[in-house]
PDB file of C-alpha atoms in Angstrom:
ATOM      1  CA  UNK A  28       9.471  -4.495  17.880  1.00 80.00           C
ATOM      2  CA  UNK A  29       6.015  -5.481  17.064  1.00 87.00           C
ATOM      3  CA  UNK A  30       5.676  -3.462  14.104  1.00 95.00           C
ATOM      4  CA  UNK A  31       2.287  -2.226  12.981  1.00 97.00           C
ATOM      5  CA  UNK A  32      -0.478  -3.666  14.985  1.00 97.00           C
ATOM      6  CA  UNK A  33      -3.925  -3.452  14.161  1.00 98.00           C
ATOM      7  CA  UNK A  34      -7.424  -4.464  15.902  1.00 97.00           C
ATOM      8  CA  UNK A  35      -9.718  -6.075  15.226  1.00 97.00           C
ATOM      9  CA  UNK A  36      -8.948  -8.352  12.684  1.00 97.00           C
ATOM     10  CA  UNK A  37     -12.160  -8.985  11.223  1.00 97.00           C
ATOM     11  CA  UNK A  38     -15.674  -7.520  12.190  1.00 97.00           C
ATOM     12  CA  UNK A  39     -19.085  -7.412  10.969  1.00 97.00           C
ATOM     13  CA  UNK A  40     -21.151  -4.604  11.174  1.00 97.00           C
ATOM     14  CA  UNK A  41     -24.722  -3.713  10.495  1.00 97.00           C
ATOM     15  CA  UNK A  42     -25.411  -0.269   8.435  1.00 97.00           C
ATOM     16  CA  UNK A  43     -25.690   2.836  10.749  1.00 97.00           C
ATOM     17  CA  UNK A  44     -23.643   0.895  13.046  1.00 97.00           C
ATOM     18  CA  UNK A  45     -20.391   2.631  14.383  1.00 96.00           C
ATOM     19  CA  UNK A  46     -17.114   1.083  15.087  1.00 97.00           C
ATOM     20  CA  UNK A  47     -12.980   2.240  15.631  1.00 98.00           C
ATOM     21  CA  UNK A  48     -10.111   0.725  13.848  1.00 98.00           C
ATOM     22  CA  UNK A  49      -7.415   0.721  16.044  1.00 98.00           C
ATOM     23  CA  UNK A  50      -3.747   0.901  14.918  1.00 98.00           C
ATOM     24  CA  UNK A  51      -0.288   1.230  16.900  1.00 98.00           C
ATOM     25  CA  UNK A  52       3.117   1.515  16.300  1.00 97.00           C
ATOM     26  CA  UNK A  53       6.332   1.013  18.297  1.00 96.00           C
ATOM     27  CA  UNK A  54       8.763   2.316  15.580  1.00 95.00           C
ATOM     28  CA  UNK A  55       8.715   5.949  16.786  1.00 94.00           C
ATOM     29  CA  UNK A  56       7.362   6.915  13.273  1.00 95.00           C
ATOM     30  CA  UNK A  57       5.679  10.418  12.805  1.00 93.00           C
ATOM     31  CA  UNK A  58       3.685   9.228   9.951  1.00 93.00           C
ATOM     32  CA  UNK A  59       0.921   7.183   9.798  1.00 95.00           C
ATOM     33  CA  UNK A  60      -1.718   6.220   6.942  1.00 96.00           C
ATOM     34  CA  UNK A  61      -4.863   4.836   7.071  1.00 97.00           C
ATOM     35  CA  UNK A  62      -5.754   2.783   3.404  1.00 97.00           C
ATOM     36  CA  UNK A  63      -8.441   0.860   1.846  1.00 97.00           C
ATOM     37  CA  UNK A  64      -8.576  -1.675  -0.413  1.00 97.00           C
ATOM     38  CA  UNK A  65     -11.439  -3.473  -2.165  1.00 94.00           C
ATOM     39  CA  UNK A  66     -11.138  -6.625  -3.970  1.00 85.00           C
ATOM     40  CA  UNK A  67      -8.846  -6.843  -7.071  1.00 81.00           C
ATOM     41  CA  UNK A  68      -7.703  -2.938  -6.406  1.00 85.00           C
ATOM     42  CA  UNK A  69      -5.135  -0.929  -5.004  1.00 89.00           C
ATOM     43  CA  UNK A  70      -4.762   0.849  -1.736  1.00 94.00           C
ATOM     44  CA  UNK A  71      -6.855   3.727  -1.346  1.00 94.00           C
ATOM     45  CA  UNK A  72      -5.579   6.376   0.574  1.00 94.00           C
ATOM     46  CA  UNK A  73      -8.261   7.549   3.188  1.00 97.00           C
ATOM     47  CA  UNK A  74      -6.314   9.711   6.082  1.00 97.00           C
ATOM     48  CA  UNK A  75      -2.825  10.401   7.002  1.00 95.00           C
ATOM     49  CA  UNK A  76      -1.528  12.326   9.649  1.00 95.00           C
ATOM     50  CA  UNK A  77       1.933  13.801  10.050  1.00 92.00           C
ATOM     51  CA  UNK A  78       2.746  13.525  13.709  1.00 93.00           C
ATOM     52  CA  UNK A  79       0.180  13.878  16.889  1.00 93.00           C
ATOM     53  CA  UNK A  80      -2.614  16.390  16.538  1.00 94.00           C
ATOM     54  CA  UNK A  81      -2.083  16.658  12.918  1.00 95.00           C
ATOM     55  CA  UNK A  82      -4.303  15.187   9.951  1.00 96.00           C
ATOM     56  CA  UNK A  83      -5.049  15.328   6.677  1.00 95.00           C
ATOM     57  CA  UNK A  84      -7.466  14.103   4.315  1.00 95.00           C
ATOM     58  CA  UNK A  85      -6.655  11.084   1.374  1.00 93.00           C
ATOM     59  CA  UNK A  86      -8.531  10.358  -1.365  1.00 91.00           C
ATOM     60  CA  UNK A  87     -11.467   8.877   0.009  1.00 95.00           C
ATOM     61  CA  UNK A  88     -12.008  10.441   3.296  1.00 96.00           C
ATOM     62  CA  UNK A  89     -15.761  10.411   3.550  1.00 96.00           C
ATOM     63  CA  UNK A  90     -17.497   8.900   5.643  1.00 96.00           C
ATOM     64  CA  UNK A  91     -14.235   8.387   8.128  1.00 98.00           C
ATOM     65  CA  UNK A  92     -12.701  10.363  10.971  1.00 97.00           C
ATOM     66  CA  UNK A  93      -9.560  10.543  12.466  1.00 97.00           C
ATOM     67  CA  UNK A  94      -7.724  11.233  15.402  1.00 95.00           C
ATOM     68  CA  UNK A  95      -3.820  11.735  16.632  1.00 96.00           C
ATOM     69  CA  UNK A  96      -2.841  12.298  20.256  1.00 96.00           C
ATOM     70  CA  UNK A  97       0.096  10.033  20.398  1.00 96.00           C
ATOM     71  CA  UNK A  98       3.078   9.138  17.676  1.00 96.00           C
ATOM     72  CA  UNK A  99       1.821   5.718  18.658  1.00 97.00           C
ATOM     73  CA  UNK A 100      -1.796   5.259  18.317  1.00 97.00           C
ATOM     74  CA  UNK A 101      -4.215   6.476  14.962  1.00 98.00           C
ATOM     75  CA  UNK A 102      -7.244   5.043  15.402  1.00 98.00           C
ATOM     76  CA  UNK A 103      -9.706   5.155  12.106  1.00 98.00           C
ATOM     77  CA  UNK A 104     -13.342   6.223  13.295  1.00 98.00           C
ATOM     78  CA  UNK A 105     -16.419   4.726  11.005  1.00 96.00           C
ATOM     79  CA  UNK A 106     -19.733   6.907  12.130  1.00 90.00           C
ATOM     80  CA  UNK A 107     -22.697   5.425  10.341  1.00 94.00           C
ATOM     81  CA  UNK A 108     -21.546   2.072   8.233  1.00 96.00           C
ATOM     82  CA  UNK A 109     -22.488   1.510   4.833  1.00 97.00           C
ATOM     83  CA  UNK A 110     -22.177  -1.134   3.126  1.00 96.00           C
ATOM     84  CA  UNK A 111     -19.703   0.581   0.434  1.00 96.00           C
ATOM     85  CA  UNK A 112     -17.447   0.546   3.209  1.00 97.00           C
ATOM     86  CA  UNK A 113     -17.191  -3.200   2.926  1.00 97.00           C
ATOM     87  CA  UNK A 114     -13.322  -3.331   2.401  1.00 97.00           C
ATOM     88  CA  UNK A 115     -10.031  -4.363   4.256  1.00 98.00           C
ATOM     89  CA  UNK A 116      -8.417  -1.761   5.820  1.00 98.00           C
ATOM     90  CA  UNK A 117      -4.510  -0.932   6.402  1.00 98.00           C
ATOM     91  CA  UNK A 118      -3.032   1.404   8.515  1.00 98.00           C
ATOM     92  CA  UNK A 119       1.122   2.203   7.605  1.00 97.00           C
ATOM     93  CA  UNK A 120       3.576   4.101   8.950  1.00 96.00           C
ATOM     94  CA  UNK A 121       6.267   5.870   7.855  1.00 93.00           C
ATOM     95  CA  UNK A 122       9.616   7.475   8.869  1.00 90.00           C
ATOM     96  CA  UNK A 123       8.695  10.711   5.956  1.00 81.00           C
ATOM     97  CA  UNK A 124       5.860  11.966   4.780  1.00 75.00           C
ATOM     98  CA  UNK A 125       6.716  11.040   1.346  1.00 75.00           C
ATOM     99  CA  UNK A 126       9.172   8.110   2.049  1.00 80.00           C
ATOM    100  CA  UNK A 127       9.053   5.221  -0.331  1.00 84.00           C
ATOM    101  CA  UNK A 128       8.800   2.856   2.103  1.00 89.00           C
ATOM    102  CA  UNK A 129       5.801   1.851   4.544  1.00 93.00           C
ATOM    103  CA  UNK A 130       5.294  -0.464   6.958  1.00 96.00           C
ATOM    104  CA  UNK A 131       1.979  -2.003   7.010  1.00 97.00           C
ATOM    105  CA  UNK A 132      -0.152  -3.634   9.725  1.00 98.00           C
ATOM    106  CA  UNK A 133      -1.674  -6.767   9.537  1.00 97.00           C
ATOM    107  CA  UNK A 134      -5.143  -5.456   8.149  1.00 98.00           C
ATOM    108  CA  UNK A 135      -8.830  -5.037   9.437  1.00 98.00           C
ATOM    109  CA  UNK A 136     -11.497  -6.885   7.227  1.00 97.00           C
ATOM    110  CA  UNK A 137     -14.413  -5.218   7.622  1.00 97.00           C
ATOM    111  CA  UNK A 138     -18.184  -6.115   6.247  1.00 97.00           C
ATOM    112  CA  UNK A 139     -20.998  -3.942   6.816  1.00 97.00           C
ATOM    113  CA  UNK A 140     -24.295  -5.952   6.107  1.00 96.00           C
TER     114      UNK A 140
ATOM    115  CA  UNK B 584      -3.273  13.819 -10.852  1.00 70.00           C
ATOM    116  CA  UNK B 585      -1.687  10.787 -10.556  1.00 78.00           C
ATOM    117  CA  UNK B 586      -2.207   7.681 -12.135  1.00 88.00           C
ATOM    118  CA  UNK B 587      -0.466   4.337 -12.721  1.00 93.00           C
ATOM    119  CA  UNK B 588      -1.337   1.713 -14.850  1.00 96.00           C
ATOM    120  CA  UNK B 589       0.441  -1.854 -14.609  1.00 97.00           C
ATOM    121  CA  UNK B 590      -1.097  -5.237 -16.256  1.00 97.00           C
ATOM    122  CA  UNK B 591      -3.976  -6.670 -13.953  1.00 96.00           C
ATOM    123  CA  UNK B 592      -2.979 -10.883 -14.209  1.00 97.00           C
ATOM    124  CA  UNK B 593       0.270 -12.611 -15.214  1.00 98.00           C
ATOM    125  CA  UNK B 594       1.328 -15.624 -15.344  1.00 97.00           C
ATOM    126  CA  UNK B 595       4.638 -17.343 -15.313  1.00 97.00           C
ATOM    127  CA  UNK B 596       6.033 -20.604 -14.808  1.00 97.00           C
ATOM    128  CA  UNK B 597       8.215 -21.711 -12.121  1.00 98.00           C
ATOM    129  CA  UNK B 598      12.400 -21.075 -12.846  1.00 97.00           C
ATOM    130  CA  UNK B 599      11.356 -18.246 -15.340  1.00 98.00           C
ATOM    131  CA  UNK B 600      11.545 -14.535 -15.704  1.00 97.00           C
ATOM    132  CA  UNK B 601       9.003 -12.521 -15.600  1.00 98.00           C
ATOM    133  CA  UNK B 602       8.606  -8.737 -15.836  1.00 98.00           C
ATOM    134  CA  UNK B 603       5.868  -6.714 -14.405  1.00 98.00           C
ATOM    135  CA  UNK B 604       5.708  -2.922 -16.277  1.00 98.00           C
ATOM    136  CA  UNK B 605       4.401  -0.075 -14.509  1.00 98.00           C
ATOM    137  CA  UNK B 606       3.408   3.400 -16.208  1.00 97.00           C
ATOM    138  CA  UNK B 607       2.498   6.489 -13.963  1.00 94.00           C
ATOM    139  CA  UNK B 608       1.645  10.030 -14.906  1.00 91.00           C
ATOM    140  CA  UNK B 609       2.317  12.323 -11.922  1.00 84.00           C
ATOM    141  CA  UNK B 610       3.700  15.603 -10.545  1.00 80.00           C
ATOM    142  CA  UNK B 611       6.366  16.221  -8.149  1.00 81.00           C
ATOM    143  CA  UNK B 612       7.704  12.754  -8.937  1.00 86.00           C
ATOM    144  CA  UNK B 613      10.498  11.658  -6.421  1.00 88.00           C
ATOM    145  CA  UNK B 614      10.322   7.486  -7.589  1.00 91.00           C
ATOM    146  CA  UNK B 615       9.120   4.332  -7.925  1.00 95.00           C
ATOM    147  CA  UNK B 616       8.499   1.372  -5.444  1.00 95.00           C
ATOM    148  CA  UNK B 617       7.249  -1.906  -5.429  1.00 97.00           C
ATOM    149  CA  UNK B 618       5.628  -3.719  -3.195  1.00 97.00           C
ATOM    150  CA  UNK B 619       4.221  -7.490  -2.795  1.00 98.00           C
ATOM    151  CA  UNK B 620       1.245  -9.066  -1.393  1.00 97.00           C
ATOM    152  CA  UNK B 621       0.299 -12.375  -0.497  1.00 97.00           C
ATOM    153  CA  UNK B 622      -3.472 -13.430  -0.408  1.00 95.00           C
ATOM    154  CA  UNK B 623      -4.762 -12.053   2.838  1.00 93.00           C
ATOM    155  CA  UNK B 624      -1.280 -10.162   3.786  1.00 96.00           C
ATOM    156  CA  UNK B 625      -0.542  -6.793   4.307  1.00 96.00           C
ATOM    157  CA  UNK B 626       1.471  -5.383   1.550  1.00 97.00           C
ATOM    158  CA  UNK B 627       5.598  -5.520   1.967  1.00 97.00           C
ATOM    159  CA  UNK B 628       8.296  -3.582   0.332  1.00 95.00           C
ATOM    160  CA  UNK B 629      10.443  -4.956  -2.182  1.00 95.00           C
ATOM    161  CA  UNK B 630      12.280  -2.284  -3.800  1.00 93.00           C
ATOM    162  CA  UNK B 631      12.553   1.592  -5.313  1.00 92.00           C
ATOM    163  CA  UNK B 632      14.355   3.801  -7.647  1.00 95.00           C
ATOM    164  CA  UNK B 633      14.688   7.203  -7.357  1.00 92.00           C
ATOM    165  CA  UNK B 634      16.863   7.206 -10.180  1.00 94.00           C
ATOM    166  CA  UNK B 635      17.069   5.896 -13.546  1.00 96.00           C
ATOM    167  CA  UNK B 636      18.385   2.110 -13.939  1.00 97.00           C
ATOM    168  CA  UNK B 637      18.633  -0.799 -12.874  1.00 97.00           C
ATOM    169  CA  UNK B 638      18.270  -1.593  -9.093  1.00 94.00           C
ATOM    170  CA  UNK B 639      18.918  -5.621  -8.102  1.00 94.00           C
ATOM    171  CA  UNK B 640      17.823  -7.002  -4.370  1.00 89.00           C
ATOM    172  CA  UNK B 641      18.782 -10.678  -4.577  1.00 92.00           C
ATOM    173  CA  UNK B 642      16.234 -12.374  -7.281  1.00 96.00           C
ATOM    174  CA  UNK B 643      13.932  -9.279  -7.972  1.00 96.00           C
ATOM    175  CA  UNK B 644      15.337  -5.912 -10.333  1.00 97.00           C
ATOM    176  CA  UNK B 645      13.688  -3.025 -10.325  1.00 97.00           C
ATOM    177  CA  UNK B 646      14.114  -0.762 -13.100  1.00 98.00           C
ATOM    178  CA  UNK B 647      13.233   3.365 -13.579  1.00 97.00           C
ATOM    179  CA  UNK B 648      13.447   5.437 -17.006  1.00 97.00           C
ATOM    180  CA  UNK B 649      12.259   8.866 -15.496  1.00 95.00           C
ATOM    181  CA  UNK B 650      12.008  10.534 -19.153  1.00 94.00           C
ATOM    182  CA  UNK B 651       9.531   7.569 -20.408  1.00 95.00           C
ATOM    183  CA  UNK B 652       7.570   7.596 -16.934  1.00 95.00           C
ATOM    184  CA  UNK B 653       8.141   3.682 -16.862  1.00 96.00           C
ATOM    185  CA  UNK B 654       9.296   1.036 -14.456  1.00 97.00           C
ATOM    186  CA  UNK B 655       9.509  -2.446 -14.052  1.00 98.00           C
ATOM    187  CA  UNK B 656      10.087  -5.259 -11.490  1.00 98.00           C
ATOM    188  CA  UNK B 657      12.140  -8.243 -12.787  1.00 98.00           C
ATOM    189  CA  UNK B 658      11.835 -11.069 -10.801  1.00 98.00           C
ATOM    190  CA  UNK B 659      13.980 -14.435 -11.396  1.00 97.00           C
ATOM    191  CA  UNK B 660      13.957 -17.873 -10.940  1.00 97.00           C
ATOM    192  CA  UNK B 661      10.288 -17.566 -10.259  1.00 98.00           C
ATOM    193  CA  UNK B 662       9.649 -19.729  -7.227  1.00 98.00           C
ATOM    194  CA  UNK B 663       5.624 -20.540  -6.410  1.00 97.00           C
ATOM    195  CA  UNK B 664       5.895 -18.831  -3.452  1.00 97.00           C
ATOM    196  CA  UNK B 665       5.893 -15.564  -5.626  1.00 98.00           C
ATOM    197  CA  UNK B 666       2.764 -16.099  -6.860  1.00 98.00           C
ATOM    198  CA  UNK B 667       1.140 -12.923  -5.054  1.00 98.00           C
ATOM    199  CA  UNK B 668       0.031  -9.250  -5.898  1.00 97.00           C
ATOM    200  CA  UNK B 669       2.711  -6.398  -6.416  1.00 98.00           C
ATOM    201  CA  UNK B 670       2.077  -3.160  -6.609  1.00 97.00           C
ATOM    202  CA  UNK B 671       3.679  -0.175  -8.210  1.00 97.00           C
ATOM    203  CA  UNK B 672       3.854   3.079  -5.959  1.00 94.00           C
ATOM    204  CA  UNK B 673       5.070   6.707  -6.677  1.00 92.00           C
ATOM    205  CA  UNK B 674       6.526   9.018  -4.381  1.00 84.00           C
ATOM    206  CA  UNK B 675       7.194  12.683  -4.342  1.00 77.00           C
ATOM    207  CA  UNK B 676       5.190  15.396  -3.151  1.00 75.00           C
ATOM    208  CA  UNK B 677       2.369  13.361  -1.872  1.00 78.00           C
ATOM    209  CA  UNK B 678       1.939  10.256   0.324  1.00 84.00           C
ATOM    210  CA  UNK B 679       2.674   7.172  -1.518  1.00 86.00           C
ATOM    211  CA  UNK B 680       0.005   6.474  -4.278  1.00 90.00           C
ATOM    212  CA  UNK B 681      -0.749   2.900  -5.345  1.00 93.00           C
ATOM    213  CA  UNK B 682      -1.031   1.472  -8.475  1.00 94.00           C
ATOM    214  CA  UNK B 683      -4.043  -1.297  -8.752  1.00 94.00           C
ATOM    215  CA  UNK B 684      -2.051  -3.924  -8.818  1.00 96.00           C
ATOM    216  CA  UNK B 685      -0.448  -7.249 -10.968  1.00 97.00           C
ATOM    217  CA  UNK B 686      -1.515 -10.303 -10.001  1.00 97.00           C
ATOM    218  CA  UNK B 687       1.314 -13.139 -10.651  1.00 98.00           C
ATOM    219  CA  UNK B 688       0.850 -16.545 -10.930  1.00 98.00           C
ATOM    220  CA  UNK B 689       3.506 -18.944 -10.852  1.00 98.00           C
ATOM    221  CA  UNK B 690       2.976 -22.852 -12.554  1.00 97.00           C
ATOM    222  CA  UNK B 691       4.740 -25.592 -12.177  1.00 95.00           C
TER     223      UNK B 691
END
């Protein structure tokens, strides 16, 4: 099993620019998260969705959009980039919504210039 | 809300103990997890207690006292690849919420 795969790894992006985050997952999980996380903080929790065609907003969803057909794919939409959205980014499955375990991708660093 | 607060640096040397404490305030709390990250890695799991005590995986302890809303991750015979980020997390009736984060630093 490959895991939690995520493209690209790194990307630069001018503001108003738009770009997707693409994440997978072979492990048949019904949960998936898409996080943030800025230098010397947490993860911020930005979307999650709880199986295909169903999302939800995190914490910081602005800004973002997401979309579900497949258990396998949840790819992480920026629309216009700003440079506050200058971050790494995570996606993470699940096997429950509120499980105490995730399994993370690899990460996206992202810089918006 | 929910909020955790853990110690932002620490620093240990190399064949110690150290212990990383983790306070949360929350609803719907379910437990505690840990998690570790290395500089430029994705985060990993380590651990959780859903109860109160004392949980042990190999060299690391993680420990839950529900009625003070306090946790900690022990981790012994610090080695220097520990030297890395770990995270507190709660669960319950939300998705996972993180912490900021404890950096460790392990000396020789």
């Amino acid at each position: 099993n490959a895991g939690v795969t995520q493209t690209p790894k790194f990307r630069i992006l001018k503001i108003g620019q738009s770009m997707t985050l693409q994440c997978a997952q072979d492990m048949n999980h019904n949960y998936m998260y898409w996080y943030r996380q800025d230098p010397g903080m947490g993860l911020k929790l930005i979307y999650y969705s709880v199986g295909a065609g169903i999302t939800d907003k995190g914490e910081v969803p602005n800004g973002y959009n997401v979309s579900r057909s497949t258990t396998e794919d949840f790819p992480l939409r920026l629309e216009l980039a700003a440079p506050s959205q200058t971050s790494v980014y995570f996606c993470a499955s699940s096997t429950g919504l509120y499980s105490y375990e995730q399994y993370f991708g690899p990460g996206t660093r992202l810089t918006v210039t | 809300g929910q909020s955790l607060e853990q110690p932002s640096e620490v620093t240990a040397v190399e064949g110690a103990i150290v212990q990383i404490n983790c306070t949360y305030q929350t609803s719907g709390f379910y437990g505690l997890s840990w998690y570790q990250q290395h500089d430029g890695g994705a985060p990993t799991f380590l651990s959780y207690n859903a109860l109160d005590g004392l949980e042990e995986t190999g060299r690391f302890s993680s420990f839950l006292s529900r009625s003070d809303s306090y946790g900690y991750l022990l981790l012994q015979e610090l080695q220097m690849k520990d030297s890395a980020s770990y995270f507190c997390a709660v669960f319950g009736n939300t998705p996972l919420v993180f912490g900021k984060g404890t950096r460790l630093s392990v000396i020789a």
